[in-house]
Amino acid sequence: MQMLIALAIVAGIAAIGYIGGMMPALQFLFAIVLPLLAIAIFLVGFVWKVWSWAKTPVPFCIATTVGQQKSLPWIKQDKIGNPSDTASVVRRMAGEILLFRSLFRNVKAEIGPNGWLGYSVEKWLWLFAVLFHWSFLFVVIRHLRFFFVPSPAIVRGLEKIDGFLLFDLQPLFLSGILLLVGIAALYLRRIVIPQVRYISHGIDFVPLFLIAGIALSGILLRYVWPTDVVAVKSMTMGWVTLNPVLPTNISPLFFVHLTLVSVLLAWFPFSKLMHMGGVFLSPTRNQRANSREYRHVNPWNYPVHTHTYEEYEDEFRDRMKGAGLPVDKE
Amino acid sequence: MAKIAKPAELLKNTGFDSVPQTHWMDTPVDFRPGTWLFPGKAESLIAVDLPNPRKWSPEDADWKLPPNWKEIILDGMRERLQRYRSFRVFMDSCVRCGACADKCHFYLGSGDPRNMPVLRAELLRSVYLYYFTPTGKTLGRFAGARELTEDVIKEWFYYFHQCTECRRCSVFCPYGIDTAEITMIGRELLNLIGCNIDWIVTPVANCYMKGNHLGIQPHGLVDSMDFLVENIQDITGIKIEPTFNRKGAEILYVPPSGDIFADPGTFALMGQLMLFHETGIDYTLSTYASEGGNFGSFTSMEMAKRLNAKIYAEAKRLGVKWIIGGECGHMWRVIHQFMDTMNGPGDFLETPVNPLTGTRFEHAKATGMIHVTEFTADLIHEGKIKLDPSRNDNVKVTFHDSCNPSRAMGLLEEPRYILNKVCNHFYEMPEETIRENTFCCGGGSGLGADENMEMRMRGGLPRANAVRYVHEKFGVNMLSCVCAIDRATLPPLMHYWVPKVAVCGVHELVGNALIMKGEMKRKQNLRFEDLPGVEEDGNE
Ligand code: SF4
Ligand code: SF4
């Protein structure tokens, strides 16, 4: 039910985009105001959110250690799993951010015969996540060509790698297809695995449908109902130069694409999609695990009441003496 | 104590392979006997100035919360959101991917979806979303947000005391979300309105006033120590002379107090005392700082600090140069990750140096405190003690990594190195269940009471399951560990799931194997059981 609401919301957004594209009168709104506003909300919101995390102190060293500590010289330290210096933390973080190393550890628990437990390797989530995130990144980078004249070398290089297959004598960009495959797999996982379905909120489906809609409309625009790329670029360059150009000759389908992207951007900072920033700031991953070697300082460490030795001795002095224990005061 | 079902029956309804029909937000908590813990006694709360001391029971409809409880909780959340980046980032970043779901021993043993780490965190996140984010405020349940009600408090109380703060979930989460951290914050919040459990608060009060969780007074400690000394003399013929509160000693030794009073911890302590005697190090114990463990850390960071303060205070008063800590799990989370921050700087101490080997423990130069297995591993590696591992030939040993030394420290090889030197038969459990993947004993973080025995057996199932595997495959009959809570919680767990497997501390095996200068021919191990081979000798 909640999932259907999410679907309806996204479908509604797409429909609004379509209508916007159909009506020349609304084009200013949909081609200029909405995208620019979305970009502004995204930038300000993202920075605001990351700032709200970054300014919050990390009072204790809470690194999760997943390997041997640094101790005796002849015991081999696991520098990545239990990093004691900054360079190792950087490697650990790179593993998390680029390769999703923690997700790669995944094992699945199962109830075996007689009710006892067993474990098996389960890399699907890791695979889908890698597929999805990397192809998303490729797609985003490819789209940079709409914002630079001429399009940057990195974009052209990537296009060569990404588009080595040909479809109807045009390069077929694998990343777009894989993005759609990845999102479909993540969606199926969410509804097929009972536990994952159980923990899902309606809102968890919104980004899935949004991104699926974006990918699908993008693919259609490229291969099935191509739109006028030159017109699109003049519009996007208009945003960049803050010199708005009203598009001409752009299909309503393009406005579906654009509106979905705008909503995704504007909503991003307020959603769980902020895990993109969170992964960089997670204290269990980005701290050095050397808290006995170097003191970690808590900026709000405040004095507390303790039961002092003097109070203790006052209470127990006679018994301590009786038991032959030394005392400070006779 | 509530009656608990037979193992075979309990196994049949672990049920984590399916989920219930009703949404978790619509499922009231069922305070079924055997799953929850008794609330804190008023006098214990008063002893450590905790708010809202009263007589109450979780089964009552009215929990006698303070009239402004809601405001207290929301203010408490606001304050913690400003103090802990972890809290903020963890609240904002979860994508509900479910990677953590089947990583929690309580979920695997109970099948209760709210024991999936992700939902345990959602218990708090839902309230965070509702009161602290625009999305939650406007979209409500659709966004996973809900209002804070007394039922939510009841749910927190139930499920934050079904998390042993073991951090296993955080190993697998792609963003490192540590539900233990969320549980710790959840328990801090509950403590603000007086919802805590007696198995934590009373040890806290004891430790605060008397120096240790069990509330043993100084002369009681001396008596117990005398008893252990006598036992050592009976077994080895050697009289060792540990001291308490001795000024000018080089080293302060702080074990968990459980090891002074309860088997099989006492055997582990005896092993350590024998080792210290044999090496001739200049050490003392303290009656004031007679507890390495810290149940305060299961209450709030403030309480952790109040209890932990004694260790440095006593080290200063006695003028020691450095500190050795005993075999205890959560104690080492506090020592390794919190102590220097809370009560330091420990710069009045020196970098620990092993007087026999000259090894400088550089990795502990700021806190000045090392783990006893670091000390022993160094001694063995440098050939400073003589060992006869065949004295442990009656046992086939496996090793249970305690949660905190593995996931909040990384003490993995030291105990293994020792075990391989002090016994001839050592077998590892499957890799999914050891080292950083280790499964909790089911009773850590203050949940080792009797009244929640069913939940302990459920939570301990994955651990027992792995022991059972090596028991059947290799005939393992001894589960060794470096944790005092384990030594209290694993014996009943083994008794229930894998009878015939006993539990010991690593240093019990060290004590058995240690060849001491001038000792008599040993006939018995530290448990007063005949050593392997003794009977045949007698028959010759
Ligand atoms: S693994 Fe992390 S992100 Fe995934 S559901 Fe669990 S806590 Fe959330
Ligand atoms: S910390 Fe341990 S007990 Fe708590 S939710 Fe995570 S896995 Fe479960």
PDB file of C-alpha atoms in Angstrom, chain A residues 185-323:
ATOM      1  CA  ALA A 185      17.423  -5.463  -8.688  1.00  0.00           C
ATOM      2  CA  LEU A 186      17.404  -3.261  -5.606  1.00  0.00           C
ATOM      3  CA  TYR A 187      13.664  -2.822  -5.974  1.00  0.00           C
ATOM      4  CA  LEU A 188      13.021  -6.534  -6.358  1.00  0.00           C
ATOM      5  CA  ARG A 189      15.193  -7.271  -3.361  1.00  0.00           C
ATOM      6  CA  ARG A 190      13.152  -4.846  -1.314  1.00  0.00           C
ATOM      7  CA  ILE A 191       9.858  -6.479  -2.136  1.00  0.00           C
ATOM      8  CA  VAL A 192      10.953 -10.114  -2.372  1.00  0.00           C
ATOM      9  CA  ILE A 193      13.049 -10.572   0.779  1.00  0.00           C
ATOM     10  CA  PRO A 194      10.493 -10.614   3.578  1.00  0.00           C
ATOM     11  CA  GLN A 195      12.713  -8.907   6.162  1.00  0.00           C
ATOM     12  CA  VAL A 196      13.707  -6.108   3.835  1.00  0.00           C
ATOM     13  CA  ARG A 197      10.110  -5.603   2.839  1.00  0.00           C
ATOM     14  CA  TYR A 198       9.157  -5.523   6.500  1.00  0.00           C
ATOM     15  CA  ILE A 199      11.662  -2.811   7.395  1.00  0.00           C
ATOM     16  CA  SER A 200      10.808  -0.636   4.389  1.00  0.00           C
ATOM     17  CA  HIS A 201       8.818   2.548   4.743  1.00  0.00           C
ATOM     18  CA  GLY A 202       6.774   3.953   1.902  1.00  0.00           C
ATOM     19  CA  ILE A 203       9.367   6.629   1.453  1.00  0.00           C
ATOM     20  CA  ASP A 204      12.050   4.029   0.751  1.00  0.00           C
ATOM     21  CA  PHE A 205      10.369   3.354  -2.567  1.00  0.00           C
ATOM     22  CA  VAL A 206      10.327   6.969  -3.656  1.00  0.00           C
ATOM     23  CA  PRO A 207      13.989   7.214  -4.678  1.00  0.00           C
ATOM     24  CA  LEU A 208      13.766   3.834  -6.379  1.00  0.00           C
ATOM     25  CA  PHE A 209      10.833   4.924  -8.530  1.00  0.00           C
ATOM     26  CA  LEU A 210      12.270   8.368  -9.103  1.00  0.00           C
ATOM     27  CA  ILE A 211      15.590   7.063 -10.319  1.00  0.00           C
ATOM     28  CA  ALA A 212      13.943   4.335 -12.355  1.00  0.00           C
ATOM     29  CA  GLY A 213      11.781   7.008 -13.993  1.00  0.00           C
ATOM     30  CA  ILE A 214      14.793   9.166 -14.682  1.00  0.00           C
ATOM     31  CA  ALA A 215      16.790   6.305 -16.165  1.00  0.00           C
ATOM     32  CA  LEU A 216      13.898   5.074 -18.259  1.00  0.00           C
ATOM     33  CA  SER A 217      12.987   8.490 -19.639  1.00  0.00           C
ATOM     34  CA  GLY A 218      16.651   9.156 -20.300  1.00  0.00           C
ATOM     35  CA  ILE A 219      17.049   5.960 -22.260  1.00  0.00           C
ATOM     36  CA  LEU A 220      13.904   6.629 -24.277  1.00  0.00           C
ATOM     37  CA  LEU A 221      15.101  10.125 -25.051  1.00  0.00           C
ATOM     38  CA  ARG A 222      18.373   8.829 -26.306  1.00  0.00           C
ATOM     39  CA  TYR A 223      17.440   5.782 -28.312  1.00  0.00           C
ATOM     40  CA  VAL A 224      13.723   5.810 -29.045  1.00  0.00           C
ATOM     41  CA  TRP A 225      12.412   9.331 -29.216  1.00  0.00           C
ATOM     42  CA  PRO A 226      15.543  11.405 -29.486  1.00  0.00           C
ATOM     43  CA  THR A 227      15.221  14.981 -28.446  1.00  0.00           C
ATOM     44  CA  ASP A 228      17.007  17.989 -29.833  1.00  0.00           C
ATOM     45  CA  VAL A 229      20.285  17.838 -27.942  1.00  0.00           C
ATOM     46  CA  VAL A 230      21.459  21.189 -29.198  1.00  0.00           C
ATOM     47  CA  ALA A 231      18.347  22.879 -27.821  1.00  0.00           C
ATOM     48  CA  VAL A 232      18.803  21.103 -24.522  1.00  0.00           C
ATOM     49  CA  LYS A 233      22.381  22.217 -24.270  1.00  0.00           C
ATOM     50  CA  SER A 234      21.492  25.815 -24.947  1.00  0.00           C
ATOM     51  CA  MET A 235      19.004  25.585 -22.107  1.00  0.00           C
ATOM     52  CA  THR A 236      21.453  23.963 -19.662  1.00  0.00           C
ATOM     53  CA  MET A 237      24.191  26.409 -20.587  1.00  0.00           C
ATOM     54  CA  GLY A 238      21.650  29.103 -19.866  1.00  0.00           C
ATOM     55  CA  TRP A 239      21.383  27.858 -16.285  1.00  0.00           C
ATOM     56  CA  VAL A 240      25.132  27.719 -15.860  1.00  0.00           C
ATOM     57  CA  THR A 241      25.644  31.226 -17.158  1.00  0.00           C
ATOM     58  CA  LEU A 242      22.528  32.402 -15.303  1.00  0.00           C
ATOM     59  CA  ASN A 243      21.353  33.694 -18.616  1.00  0.00           C
ATOM     60  CA  PRO A 244      18.118  31.770 -19.063  1.00  0.00           C
ATOM     61  CA  VAL A 245      17.288  30.555 -22.523  1.00  0.00           C
ATOM     62  CA  LEU A 246      13.779  29.320 -23.162  1.00  0.00           C
ATOM     63  CA  PRO A 247      14.015  26.030 -25.003  1.00  0.00           C
ATOM     64  CA  THR A 248      12.328  25.449 -28.268  1.00  0.00           C
ATOM     65  CA  ASN A 249      11.445  22.222 -29.881  1.00  0.00           C
ATOM     66  CA  ILE A 250      11.998  19.986 -26.855  1.00  0.00           C
ATOM     67  CA  SER A 251       9.697  17.009 -26.385  1.00  0.00           C
ATOM     68  CA  PRO A 252       7.390  16.701 -23.359  1.00  0.00           C
ATOM     69  CA  LEU A 253       9.181  13.461 -22.501  1.00  0.00           C
ATOM     70  CA  PHE A 254      12.270  15.504 -21.877  1.00  0.00           C
ATOM     71  CA  PHE A 255      10.314  17.553 -19.353  1.00  0.00           C
ATOM     72  CA  VAL A 256       9.343  14.369 -17.567  1.00  0.00           C
ATOM     73  CA  HIS A 257      13.037  13.559 -17.300  1.00  0.00           C
ATOM     74  CA  LEU A 258      13.936  17.039 -16.174  1.00  0.00           C
ATOM     75  CA  THR A 259      11.162  17.330 -13.607  1.00  0.00           C
ATOM     76  CA  LEU A 260      12.014  13.980 -12.024  1.00  0.00           C
ATOM     77  CA  VAL A 261      15.659  15.004 -11.788  1.00  0.00           C
ATOM     78  CA  SER A 262      14.707  18.350 -10.252  1.00  0.00           C
ATOM     79  CA  VAL A 263      12.565  16.696  -7.602  1.00  0.00           C
ATOM     80  CA  LEU A 264      15.290  14.179  -6.831  1.00  0.00           C
ATOM     81  CA  LEU A 265      17.825  16.952  -6.393  1.00  0.00           C
ATOM     82  CA  ALA A 266      15.609  19.124  -4.242  1.00  0.00           C
ATOM     83  CA  TRP A 267      14.597  16.260  -2.032  1.00  0.00           C
ATOM     84  CA  PHE A 268      18.073  14.782  -1.711  1.00  0.00           C
ATOM     85  CA  PRO A 269      19.312  16.731   1.333  1.00  0.00           C
ATOM     86  CA  PHE A 270      16.203  15.840   3.331  1.00  0.00           C
ATOM     87  CA  SER A 271      16.286  12.150   2.634  1.00  0.00           C
ATOM     88  CA  LYS A 272      18.211   9.017   3.371  1.00  0.00           C
ATOM     89  CA  LEU A 273      20.079   9.691   0.127  1.00  0.00           C
ATOM     90  CA  MET A 274      22.315  11.742   2.358  1.00  0.00           C
ATOM     91  CA  HIS A 275      24.054   8.474   3.125  1.00  0.00           C
ATOM     92  CA  MET A 276      26.247   9.711   0.297  1.00  0.00           C
ATOM     93  CA  GLY A 277      27.655  12.281   2.715  1.00  0.00           C
ATOM     94  CA  GLY A 278      27.180  10.146   5.798  1.00  0.00           C
ATOM     95  CA  VAL A 279      29.539   7.470   4.608  1.00  0.00           C
ATOM     96  CA  PHE A 280      32.368   9.999   4.743  1.00  0.00           C
ATOM     97  CA  LEU A 281      31.550  11.133   8.249  1.00  0.00           C
ATOM     98  CA  SER A 282      30.758   7.886   9.996  1.00  0.00           C
ATOM     99  CA  PRO A 283      32.859   7.865  13.180  1.00  0.00           C
ATOM    100  CA  THR A 284      33.086   4.081  13.352  1.00  0.00           C
ATOM    101  CA  ARG A 285      34.890   4.119  10.023  1.00  0.00           C
ATOM    102  CA  ASN A 286      36.834   7.338   9.749  1.00  0.00           C
ATOM    103  CA  GLN A 287      38.577   7.377  13.110  1.00  0.00           C
ATOM    104  CA  ARG A 288      41.986   6.054  13.944  1.00  0.00           C
ATOM    105  CA  ALA A 289      41.755   3.120  16.331  1.00  0.00           C
ATOM    106  CA  ASN A 290      44.735   4.231  18.403  1.00  0.00           C
ATOM    107  CA  SER A 291      42.986   5.511  21.506  1.00  0.00           C
ATOM    108  CA  ARG A 292      45.517   4.024  23.925  1.00  0.00           C
ATOM    109  CA  GLU A 293      48.436   5.441  21.984  1.00  0.00           C
ATOM    110  CA  TYR A 294      47.130   8.988  21.600  1.00  0.00           C
ATOM    111  CA  ARG A 295      44.533  10.639  23.757  1.00  0.00           C
ATOM    112  CA  HIS A 296      41.253  11.400  22.041  1.00  0.00           C
ATOM    113  CA  VAL A 297      39.879  14.700  23.352  1.00  0.00           C
ATOM    114  CA  ASN A 298      36.207  15.237  24.109  1.00  0.00           C
ATOM    115  CA  PRO A 299      35.424  18.948  23.720  1.00  0.00           C
ATOM    116  CA  TRP A 300      32.489  18.790  26.126  1.00  0.00           C
ATOM    117  CA  ASN A 301      34.044  16.576  28.760  1.00  0.00           C
ATOM    118  CA  TYR A 302      32.646  17.917  32.022  1.00  0.00           C
ATOM    119  CA  PRO A 303      33.523  17.184  35.637  1.00  0.00           C
ATOM    120  CA  VAL A 304      31.412  14.568  37.382  1.00  0.00           C
ATOM    121  CA  HIS A 305      30.758  13.493  40.941  1.00  0.00           C
ATOM    122  CA  THR A 306      32.933  10.640  42.039  1.00  0.00           C
ATOM    123  CA  HIS A 307      33.219   8.706  45.237  1.00  0.00           C
ATOM    124  CA  THR A 308      36.742   9.624  46.292  1.00  0.00           C
ATOM    125  CA  TYR A 309      39.248   7.405  48.004  1.00  0.00           C
ATOM    126  CA  GLU A 310      39.080   9.640  51.070  1.00  0.00           C
ATOM    127  CA  GLU A 311      35.337   9.112  51.373  1.00  0.00           C
ATOM    128  CA  TYR A 312      35.824   5.415  50.861  1.00  0.00           C
ATOM    129  CA  GLU A 313      38.519   5.166  53.490  1.00  0.00           C
ATOM    130  CA  ASP A 314      36.441   7.183  55.947  1.00  0.00           C
ATOM    131  CA  GLU A 315      33.664   4.683  55.543  1.00  0.00           C
ATOM    132  CA  PHE A 316      35.750   1.537  55.788  1.00  0.00           C
ATOM    133  CA  ARG A 317      38.821   2.593  57.790  1.00  0.00           C
ATOM    134  CA  ASP A 318      38.249   0.284  60.748  1.00  0.00           C
ATOM    135  CA  ARG A 319      37.550  -2.709  58.621  1.00  0.00           C
ATOM    136  CA  MET A 320      40.506  -1.963  56.410  1.00  0.00           C
ATOM    137  CA  LYS A 321      42.773  -1.781  59.421  1.00  0.00           C
ATOM    138  CA  GLY A 322      41.248  -4.966  60.767  1.00  0.00           C
ATOM    139  CA  ALA A 323      42.061  -6.724  57.518  1.00  0.00           C
TER     140      ALA A 323
END
